Short mmCIF file of C-alpha atoms in Angstrom, two decimals:
data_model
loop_
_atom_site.label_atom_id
_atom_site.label_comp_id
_atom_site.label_asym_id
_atom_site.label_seq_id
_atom_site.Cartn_x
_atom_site.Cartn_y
_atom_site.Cartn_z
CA UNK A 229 -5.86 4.23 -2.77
CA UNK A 230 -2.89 5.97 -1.73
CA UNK A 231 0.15 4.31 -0.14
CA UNK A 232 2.83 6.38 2.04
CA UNK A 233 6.22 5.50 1.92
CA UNK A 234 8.09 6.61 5.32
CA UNK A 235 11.45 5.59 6.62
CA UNK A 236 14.54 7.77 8.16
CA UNK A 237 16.86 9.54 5.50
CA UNK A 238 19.19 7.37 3.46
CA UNK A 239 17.04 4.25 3.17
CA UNK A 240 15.91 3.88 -0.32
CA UNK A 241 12.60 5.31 0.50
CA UNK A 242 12.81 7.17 -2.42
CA UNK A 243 13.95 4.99 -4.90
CA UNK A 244 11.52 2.95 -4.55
CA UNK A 245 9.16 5.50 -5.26
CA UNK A 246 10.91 6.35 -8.38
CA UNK A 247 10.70 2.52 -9.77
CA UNK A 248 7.00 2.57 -8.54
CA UNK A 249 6.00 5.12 -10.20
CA UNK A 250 8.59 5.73 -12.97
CA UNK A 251 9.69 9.05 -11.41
CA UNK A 252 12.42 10.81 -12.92
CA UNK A 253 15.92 12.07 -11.06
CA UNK A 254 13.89 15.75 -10.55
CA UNK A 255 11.91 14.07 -8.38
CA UNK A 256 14.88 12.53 -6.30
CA UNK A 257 15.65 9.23 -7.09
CA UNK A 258 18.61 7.20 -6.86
CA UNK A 259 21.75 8.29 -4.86
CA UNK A 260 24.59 5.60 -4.90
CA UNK A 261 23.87 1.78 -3.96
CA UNK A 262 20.71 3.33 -1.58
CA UNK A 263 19.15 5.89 -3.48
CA UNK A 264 17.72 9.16 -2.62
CA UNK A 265 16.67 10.68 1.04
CA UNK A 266 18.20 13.70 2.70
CA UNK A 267 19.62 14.55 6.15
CA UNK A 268 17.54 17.13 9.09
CA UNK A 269 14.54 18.71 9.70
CA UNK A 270 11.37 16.30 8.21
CA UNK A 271 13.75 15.69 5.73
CA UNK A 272 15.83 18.03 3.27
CA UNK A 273 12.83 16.63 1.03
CA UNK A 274 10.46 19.31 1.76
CA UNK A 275 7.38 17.81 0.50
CA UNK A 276 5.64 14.64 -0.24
CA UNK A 277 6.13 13.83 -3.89
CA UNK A 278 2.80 11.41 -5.57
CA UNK A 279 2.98 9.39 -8.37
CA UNK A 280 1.00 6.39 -9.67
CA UNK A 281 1.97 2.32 -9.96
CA UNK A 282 1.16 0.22 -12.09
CA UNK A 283 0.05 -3.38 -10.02
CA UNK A 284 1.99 -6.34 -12.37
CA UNK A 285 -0.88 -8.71 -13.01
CA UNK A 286 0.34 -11.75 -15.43
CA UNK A 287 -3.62 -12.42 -15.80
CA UNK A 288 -3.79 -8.97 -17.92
CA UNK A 289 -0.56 -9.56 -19.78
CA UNK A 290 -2.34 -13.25 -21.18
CA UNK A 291 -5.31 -11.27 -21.90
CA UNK A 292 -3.71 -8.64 -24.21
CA UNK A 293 -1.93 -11.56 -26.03
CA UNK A 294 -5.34 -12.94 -26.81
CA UNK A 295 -7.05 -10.01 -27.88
CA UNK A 296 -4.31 -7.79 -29.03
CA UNK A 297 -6.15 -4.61 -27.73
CA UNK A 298 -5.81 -0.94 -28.85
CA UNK A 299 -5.36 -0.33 -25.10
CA UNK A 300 -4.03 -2.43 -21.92
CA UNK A 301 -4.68 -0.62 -18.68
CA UNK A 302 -3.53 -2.10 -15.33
CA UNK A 303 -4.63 -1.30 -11.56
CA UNK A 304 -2.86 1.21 -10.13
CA UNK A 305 -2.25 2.44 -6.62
CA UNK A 306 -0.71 6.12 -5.44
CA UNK A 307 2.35 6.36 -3.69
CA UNK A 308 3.39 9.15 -1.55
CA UNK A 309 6.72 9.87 -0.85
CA UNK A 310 7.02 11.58 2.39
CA UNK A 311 9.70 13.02 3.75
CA UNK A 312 12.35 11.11 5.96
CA UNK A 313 11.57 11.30 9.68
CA UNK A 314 13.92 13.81 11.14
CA UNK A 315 14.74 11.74 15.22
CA UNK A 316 13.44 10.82 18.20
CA UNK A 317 10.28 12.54 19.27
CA UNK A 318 9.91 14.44 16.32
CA UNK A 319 6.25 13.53 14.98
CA UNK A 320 4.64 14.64 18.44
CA UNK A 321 6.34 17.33 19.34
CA UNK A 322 5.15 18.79 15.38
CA UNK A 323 1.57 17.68 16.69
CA UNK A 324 1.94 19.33 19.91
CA UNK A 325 3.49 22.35 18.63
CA UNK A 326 0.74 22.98 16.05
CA UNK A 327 3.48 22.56 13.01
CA UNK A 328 6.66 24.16 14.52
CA UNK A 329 8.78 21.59 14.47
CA UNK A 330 11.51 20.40 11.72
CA UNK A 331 12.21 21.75 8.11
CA UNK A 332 10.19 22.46 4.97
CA UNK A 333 7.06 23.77 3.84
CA UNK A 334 5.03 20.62 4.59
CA UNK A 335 6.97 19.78 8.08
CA UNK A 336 5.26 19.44 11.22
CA UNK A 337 1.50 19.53 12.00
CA UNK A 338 0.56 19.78 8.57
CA UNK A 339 3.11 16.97 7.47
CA UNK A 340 0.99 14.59 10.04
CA UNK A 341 -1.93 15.57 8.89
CA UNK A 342 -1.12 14.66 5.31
CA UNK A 343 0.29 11.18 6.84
CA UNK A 344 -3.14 10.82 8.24
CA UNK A 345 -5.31 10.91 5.10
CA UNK A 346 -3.76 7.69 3.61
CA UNK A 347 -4.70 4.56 3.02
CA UNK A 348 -1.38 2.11 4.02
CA UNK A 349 1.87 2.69 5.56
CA UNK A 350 5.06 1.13 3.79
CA UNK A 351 7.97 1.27 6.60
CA UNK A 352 11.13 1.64 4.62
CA UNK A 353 14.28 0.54 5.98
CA UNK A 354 17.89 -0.10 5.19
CA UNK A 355 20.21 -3.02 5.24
CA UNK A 356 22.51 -2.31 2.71
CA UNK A 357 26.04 -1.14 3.19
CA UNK A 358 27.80 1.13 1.04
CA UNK A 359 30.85 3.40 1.17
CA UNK A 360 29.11 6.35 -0.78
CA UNK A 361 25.82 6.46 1.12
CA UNK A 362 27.12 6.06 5.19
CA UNK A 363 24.34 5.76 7.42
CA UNK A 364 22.77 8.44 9.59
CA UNK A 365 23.18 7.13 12.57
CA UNK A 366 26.66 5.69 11.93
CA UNK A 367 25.45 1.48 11.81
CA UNK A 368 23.33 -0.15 10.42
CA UNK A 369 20.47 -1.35 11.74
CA UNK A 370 17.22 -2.16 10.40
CA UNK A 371 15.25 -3.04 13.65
CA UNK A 372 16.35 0.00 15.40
CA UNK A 373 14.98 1.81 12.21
CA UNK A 374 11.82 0.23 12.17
CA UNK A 375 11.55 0.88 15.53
CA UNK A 376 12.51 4.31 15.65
CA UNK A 377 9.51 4.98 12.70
CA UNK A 378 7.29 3.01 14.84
CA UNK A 379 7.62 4.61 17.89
CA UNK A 380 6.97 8.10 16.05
CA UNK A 381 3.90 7.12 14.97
CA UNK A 382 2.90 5.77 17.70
CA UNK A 383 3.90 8.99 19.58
CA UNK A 384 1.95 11.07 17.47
CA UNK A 385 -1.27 9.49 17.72
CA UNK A 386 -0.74 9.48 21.32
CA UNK A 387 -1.03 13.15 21.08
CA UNK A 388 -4.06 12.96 19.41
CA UNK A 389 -5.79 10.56 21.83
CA UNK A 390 -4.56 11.99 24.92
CA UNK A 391 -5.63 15.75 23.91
CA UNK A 392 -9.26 14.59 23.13
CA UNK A 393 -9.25 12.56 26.16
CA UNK A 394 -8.65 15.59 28.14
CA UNK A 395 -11.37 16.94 26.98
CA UNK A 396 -13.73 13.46 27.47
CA UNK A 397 -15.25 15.01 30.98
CA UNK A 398 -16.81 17.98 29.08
CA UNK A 399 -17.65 16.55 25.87
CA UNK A 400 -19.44 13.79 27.26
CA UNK A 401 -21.89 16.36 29.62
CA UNK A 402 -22.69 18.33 26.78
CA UNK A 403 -23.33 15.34 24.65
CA UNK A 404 -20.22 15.85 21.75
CA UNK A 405 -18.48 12.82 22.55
CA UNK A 406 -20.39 9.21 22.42
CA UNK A 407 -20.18 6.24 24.81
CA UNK A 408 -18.08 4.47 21.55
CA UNK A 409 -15.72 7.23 21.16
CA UNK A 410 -15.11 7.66 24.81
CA UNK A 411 -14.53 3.60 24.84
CA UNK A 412 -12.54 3.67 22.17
CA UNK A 413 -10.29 6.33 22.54
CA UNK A 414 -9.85 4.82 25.48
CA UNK A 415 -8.80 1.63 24.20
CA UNK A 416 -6.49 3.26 21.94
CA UNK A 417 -4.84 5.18 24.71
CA UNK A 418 -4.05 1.79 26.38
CA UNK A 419 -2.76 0.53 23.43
CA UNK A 420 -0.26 3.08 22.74
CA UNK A 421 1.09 3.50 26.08
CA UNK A 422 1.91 -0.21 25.80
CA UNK A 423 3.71 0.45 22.98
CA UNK A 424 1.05 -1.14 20.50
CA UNK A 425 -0.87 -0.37 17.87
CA UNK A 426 -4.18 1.01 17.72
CA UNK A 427 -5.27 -1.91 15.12
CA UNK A 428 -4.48 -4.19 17.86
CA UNK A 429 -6.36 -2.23 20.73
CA UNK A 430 -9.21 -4.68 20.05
CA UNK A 431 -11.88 -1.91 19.19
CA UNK A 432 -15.48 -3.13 18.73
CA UNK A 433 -16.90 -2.34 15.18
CA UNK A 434 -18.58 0.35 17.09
CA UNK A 435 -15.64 2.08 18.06
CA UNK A 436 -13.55 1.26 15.14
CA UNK A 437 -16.72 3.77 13.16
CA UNK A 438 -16.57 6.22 16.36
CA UNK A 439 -13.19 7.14 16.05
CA UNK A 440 -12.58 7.21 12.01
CA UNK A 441 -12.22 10.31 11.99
CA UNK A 442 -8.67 10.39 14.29
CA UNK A 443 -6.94 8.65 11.67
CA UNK A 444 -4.83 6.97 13.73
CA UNK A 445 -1.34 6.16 11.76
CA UNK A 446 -1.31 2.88 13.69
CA UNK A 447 -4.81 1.88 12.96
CA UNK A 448 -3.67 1.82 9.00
CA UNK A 449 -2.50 -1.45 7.75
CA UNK A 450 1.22 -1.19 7.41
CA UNK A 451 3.99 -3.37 5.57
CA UNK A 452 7.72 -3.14 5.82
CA UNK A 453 10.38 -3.13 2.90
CA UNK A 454 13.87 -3.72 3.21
CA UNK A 455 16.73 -2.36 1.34
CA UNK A 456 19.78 -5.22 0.82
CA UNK A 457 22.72 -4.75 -1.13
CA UNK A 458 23.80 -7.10 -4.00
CA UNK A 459 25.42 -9.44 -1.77
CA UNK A 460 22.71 -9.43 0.60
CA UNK A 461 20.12 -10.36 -2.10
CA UNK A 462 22.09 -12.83 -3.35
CA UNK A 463 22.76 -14.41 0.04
CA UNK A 464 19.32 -14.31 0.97
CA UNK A 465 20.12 -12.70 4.40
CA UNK A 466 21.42 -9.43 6.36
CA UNK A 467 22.59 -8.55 9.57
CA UNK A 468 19.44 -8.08 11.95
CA UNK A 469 17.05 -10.12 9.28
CA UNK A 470 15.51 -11.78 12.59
CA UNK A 471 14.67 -8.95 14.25
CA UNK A 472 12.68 -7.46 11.11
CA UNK A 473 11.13 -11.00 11.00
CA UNK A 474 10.02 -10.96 14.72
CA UNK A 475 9.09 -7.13 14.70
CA UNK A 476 6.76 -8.01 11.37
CA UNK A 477 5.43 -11.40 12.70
CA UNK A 478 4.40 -9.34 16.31
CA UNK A 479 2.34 -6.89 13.89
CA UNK A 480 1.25 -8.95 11.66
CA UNK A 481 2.87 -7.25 9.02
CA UNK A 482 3.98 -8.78 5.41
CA UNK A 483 7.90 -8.15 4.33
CA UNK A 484 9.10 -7.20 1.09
CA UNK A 485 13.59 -7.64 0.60
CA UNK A 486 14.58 -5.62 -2.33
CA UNK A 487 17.44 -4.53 -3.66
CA UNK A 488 17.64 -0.87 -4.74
CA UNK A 489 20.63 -0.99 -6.80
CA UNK A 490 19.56 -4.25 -8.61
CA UNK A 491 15.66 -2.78 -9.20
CA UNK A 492 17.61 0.47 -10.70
CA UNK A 493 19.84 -1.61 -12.97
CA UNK A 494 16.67 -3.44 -14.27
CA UNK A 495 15.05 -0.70 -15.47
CA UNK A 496 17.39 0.30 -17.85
CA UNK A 497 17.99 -2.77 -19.66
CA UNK A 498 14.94 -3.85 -22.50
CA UNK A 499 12.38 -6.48 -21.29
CA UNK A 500 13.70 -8.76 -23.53
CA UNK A 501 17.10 -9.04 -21.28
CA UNK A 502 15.20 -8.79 -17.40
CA UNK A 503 14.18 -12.20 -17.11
CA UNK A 504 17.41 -13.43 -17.77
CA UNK A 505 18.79 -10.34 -15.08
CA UNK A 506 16.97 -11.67 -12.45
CA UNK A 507 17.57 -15.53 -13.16
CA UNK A 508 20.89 -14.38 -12.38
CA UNK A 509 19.79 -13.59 -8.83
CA UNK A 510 17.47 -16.12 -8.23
CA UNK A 511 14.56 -13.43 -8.62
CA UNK A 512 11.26 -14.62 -10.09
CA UNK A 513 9.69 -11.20 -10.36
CA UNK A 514 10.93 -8.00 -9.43
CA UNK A 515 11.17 -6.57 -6.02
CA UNK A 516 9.35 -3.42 -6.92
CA UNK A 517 6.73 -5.43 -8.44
CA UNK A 518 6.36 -8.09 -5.02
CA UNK A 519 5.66 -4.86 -3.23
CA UNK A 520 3.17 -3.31 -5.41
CA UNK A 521 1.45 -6.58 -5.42
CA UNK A 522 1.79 -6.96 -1.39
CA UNK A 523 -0.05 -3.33 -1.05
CA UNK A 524 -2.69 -4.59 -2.88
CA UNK A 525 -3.33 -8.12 -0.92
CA UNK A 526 -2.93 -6.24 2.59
CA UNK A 527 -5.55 -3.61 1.67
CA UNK A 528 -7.69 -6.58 0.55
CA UNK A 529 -7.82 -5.54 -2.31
CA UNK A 530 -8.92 -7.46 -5.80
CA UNK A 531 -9.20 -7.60 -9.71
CA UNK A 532 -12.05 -8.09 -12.11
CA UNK A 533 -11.13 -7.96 -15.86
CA UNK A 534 -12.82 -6.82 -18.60
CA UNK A 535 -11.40 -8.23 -22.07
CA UNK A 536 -12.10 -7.14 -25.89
CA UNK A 537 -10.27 -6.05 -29.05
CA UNK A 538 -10.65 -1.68 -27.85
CA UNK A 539 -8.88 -2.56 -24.59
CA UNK A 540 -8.05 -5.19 -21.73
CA UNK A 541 -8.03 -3.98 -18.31
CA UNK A 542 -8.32 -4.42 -14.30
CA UNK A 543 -10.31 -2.79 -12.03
CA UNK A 544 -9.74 -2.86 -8.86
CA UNK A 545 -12.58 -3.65 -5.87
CA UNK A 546 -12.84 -4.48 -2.66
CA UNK A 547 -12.70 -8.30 -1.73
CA UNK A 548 -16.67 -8.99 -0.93
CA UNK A 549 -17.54 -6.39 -3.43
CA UNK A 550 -20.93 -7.36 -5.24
CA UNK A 551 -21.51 -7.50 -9.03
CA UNK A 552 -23.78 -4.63 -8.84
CA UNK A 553 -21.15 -2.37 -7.33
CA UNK A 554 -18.25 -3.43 -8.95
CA UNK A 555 -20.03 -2.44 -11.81
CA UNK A 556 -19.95 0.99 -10.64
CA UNK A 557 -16.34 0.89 -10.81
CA UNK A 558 -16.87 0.82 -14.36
CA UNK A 559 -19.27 3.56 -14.93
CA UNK A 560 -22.28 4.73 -12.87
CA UNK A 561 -24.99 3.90 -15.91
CA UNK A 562 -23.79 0.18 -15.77
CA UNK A 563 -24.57 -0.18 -12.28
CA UNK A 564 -27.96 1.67 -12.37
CA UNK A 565 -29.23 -0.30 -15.12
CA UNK A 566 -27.62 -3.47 -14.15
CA UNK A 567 -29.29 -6.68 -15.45
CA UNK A 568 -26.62 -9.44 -15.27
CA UNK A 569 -22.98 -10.09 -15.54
CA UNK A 570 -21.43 -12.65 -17.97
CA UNK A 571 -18.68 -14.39 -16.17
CA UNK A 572 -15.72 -17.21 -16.57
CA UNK A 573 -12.52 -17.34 -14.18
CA UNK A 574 -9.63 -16.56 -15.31
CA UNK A 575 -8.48 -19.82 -15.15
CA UNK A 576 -11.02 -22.06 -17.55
CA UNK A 577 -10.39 -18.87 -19.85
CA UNK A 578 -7.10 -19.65 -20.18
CA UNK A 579 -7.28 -23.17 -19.70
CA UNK A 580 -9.72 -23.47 -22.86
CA UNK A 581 -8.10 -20.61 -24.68
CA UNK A 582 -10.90 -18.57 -26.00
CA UNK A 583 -14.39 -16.96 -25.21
CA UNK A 584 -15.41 -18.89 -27.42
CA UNK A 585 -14.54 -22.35 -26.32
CA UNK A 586 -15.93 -21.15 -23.11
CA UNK A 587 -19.23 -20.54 -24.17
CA UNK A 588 -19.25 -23.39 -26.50
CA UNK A 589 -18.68 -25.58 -23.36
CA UNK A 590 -21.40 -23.79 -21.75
CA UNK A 591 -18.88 -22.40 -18.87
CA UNK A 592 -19.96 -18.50 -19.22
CA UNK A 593 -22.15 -17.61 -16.14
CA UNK A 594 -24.73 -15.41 -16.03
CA UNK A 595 -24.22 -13.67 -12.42
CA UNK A 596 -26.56 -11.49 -10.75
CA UNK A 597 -26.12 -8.64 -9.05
CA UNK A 598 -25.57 -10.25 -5.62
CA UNK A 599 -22.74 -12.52 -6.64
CA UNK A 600 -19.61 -11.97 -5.09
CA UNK A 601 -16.79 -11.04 -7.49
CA UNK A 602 -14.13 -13.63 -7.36
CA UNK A 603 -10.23 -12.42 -8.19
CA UNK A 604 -9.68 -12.84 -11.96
CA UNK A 605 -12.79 -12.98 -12.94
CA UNK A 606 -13.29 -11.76 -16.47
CA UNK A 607 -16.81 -10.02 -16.69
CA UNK A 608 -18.93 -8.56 -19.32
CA UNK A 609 -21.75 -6.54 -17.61
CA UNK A 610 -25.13 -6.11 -19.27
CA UNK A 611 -27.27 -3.30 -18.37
CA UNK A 612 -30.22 -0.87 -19.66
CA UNK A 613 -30.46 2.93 -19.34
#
């Protein structure tokens, strides 16, 4: 899975992808309360930067104080940092153009096309104020930020529909373009000249397969982080935190508030000292670690575990994913020579506190390979090759 992170300069964008990923100042993190981005062009950031998360998972953490593994691996997820949007009209005029819009070596054409090959969108934008980062625009305002990212996206695929479209009358007689494509594109067009989304353009399943290959940015499941300041996060509020709230609720997308600044701090004080850190602003878990976890819900996404004494670890799987496949996940042998899978929740695991008081109370099932992987389920797979 790889996750995007796109916003205008001087949002945060990239600090976040710093405390995701545990990238280091040469990779641009951190600049005063907002941390990182750059001014012009696609951004003075002249390439995406990817790095991998780790997804929190508290399940993983009570299975590595039972077993006291040699190794403890969590899920992880890519990020992408991409490089700040440079204005209005900027995306599809790059599309149009064939690249020769906007700064940096992967500006333009080829900066969409990267865009288009991944998985989720994270909209970054800012609400925190600070002297030593001004905003670009002069005020800020996180709807008109979302908005303006939005509306570039949506622009560019626009381009992309309306230039195959053009070619629909042709394509059609000489039998390159299918009934479902045709329908679809169509669809999509109507969408974004309404100012929507192609996920909400009401595709049939048929269509939806027809026109994979686009990559519409606005079919992708997005999100939207905010950036607050200290006194924001500890208010609970910002300026404009309705807006975000309608513009989220319209799309159907989730909301993560975070506090750049406050995330930074955290890192550099020892676990022992965090909880206590964020007790002091009414924070539960982390920002950066809400987010990584809302990725993984919106993309549907789940965990299986796998438990013993060499190492504990998640793997991640599709929700629906059958035990035969998420097997595979493991290794390719396991699933060919599947014969059953030895499974307890999470929860009587922990509620009993050992394997084995679960099997002594007869509460380890033997699955087969059509059963539908539940989240948290800790499995043992048997198999013969």
């Amino acid at each position: 899975m790889k996750i995007a992170l796109v916003g205008l300069p001087l949002t945060g964008k990239t600090t976040i992808f710093s405390l995701l990923t545990g990238a280091g100042p040469g990779s641009g993190a951190g600049a005063g309360a907002g941390g990182g981005g750059t001014r012009g062009g696609f951004g003075g950031q002249s390439e995406a930067r990817v790095g991998v998360a780790k997804v929190p998972d508290p399940r993983l953490d009570f299975l590595s104080g039972l077993y006291h593994p040699a190794k403890t691996t969590p899920a992880k997820i890519d990020f992408v940092d991409f490089p700040p949007f440079a204005g209005p009209g900027a995306s599809s005029a790059a599309a149009r153009s064939g690249g020769r819009t906007g700064g940096g070596a992967n500006s333009g054409a080829s900066w969409l096309a990267t865009l288009r090959t991944v998985d989720a969108i994270v909209m970054v934008a800012r609400a925190f104020r600070s002297p030593n980062v001004p905003p670009p625009a002069d005020t800020i305002d996180p709807l008109r930020d979302l908005n303006a990212v939005a509306s570039e996206m949506i622009l560019a695929d626009m381009v992309v529909a309306e230039t195959r479209l053009e070619k629909a009358p042709l394509a059609r007689q000489r039998g390159q373009m299918s009934e479902q494509e045709f329908s679809g594109l169509s669809k999509a067009k109507a969408a974004l000249e309404a100012e929507r989304l192609v996920a909400s353009a009401g595709l049939t399943a048929e269509e939806t397969h027809a026109l994979r290959g686009y990559a519409f940015l606005t079919a992708k499941p997005w999100l939207v982080a905010v950036n607050l300041d200290e006194d924001q996060l500890l208010a609970g509020t910002y300026d404009g935190k309705d807006g975000v709230t309608a513009f989220a609720a319209e799309k159907g997308l989730p909301v993560v508030e975070f506090c750049g600044k406050i995330e930074a701090e955290m890192t550099e004080l020892p676990p022992e000292e965090r909880a206590a850190f964020m007790a002091d602003y009414g924070l539960a878990q982390s920002g950066i670690d809400r987010l990584a976890q809302a990725v993984y819900r919106h993309l549907n996404l789940i965990s299986f575990l796998t438990a013993g004494e060499d190492e504990c670890r998640a793997w991640t799987i599709e929700r629906g994913t059958d035990a035969k496949h998420a097997a595979g996940k493991i290794h390719s042998d396991i699933e060919k020579g599947f014969i059953k899978a030895e499974t307890v929740s999470f929860e009587v695991l922990k509620e009993l506190g050992s394997m084995a008081a679960v099997k002594a109370g007869g509460l380890l099932r033997l699955e087969g390979k059509d059963y539908i992987v539940q989240d948290g389920d800790i499995i043992n797979f048997r198999f013969n090759v």
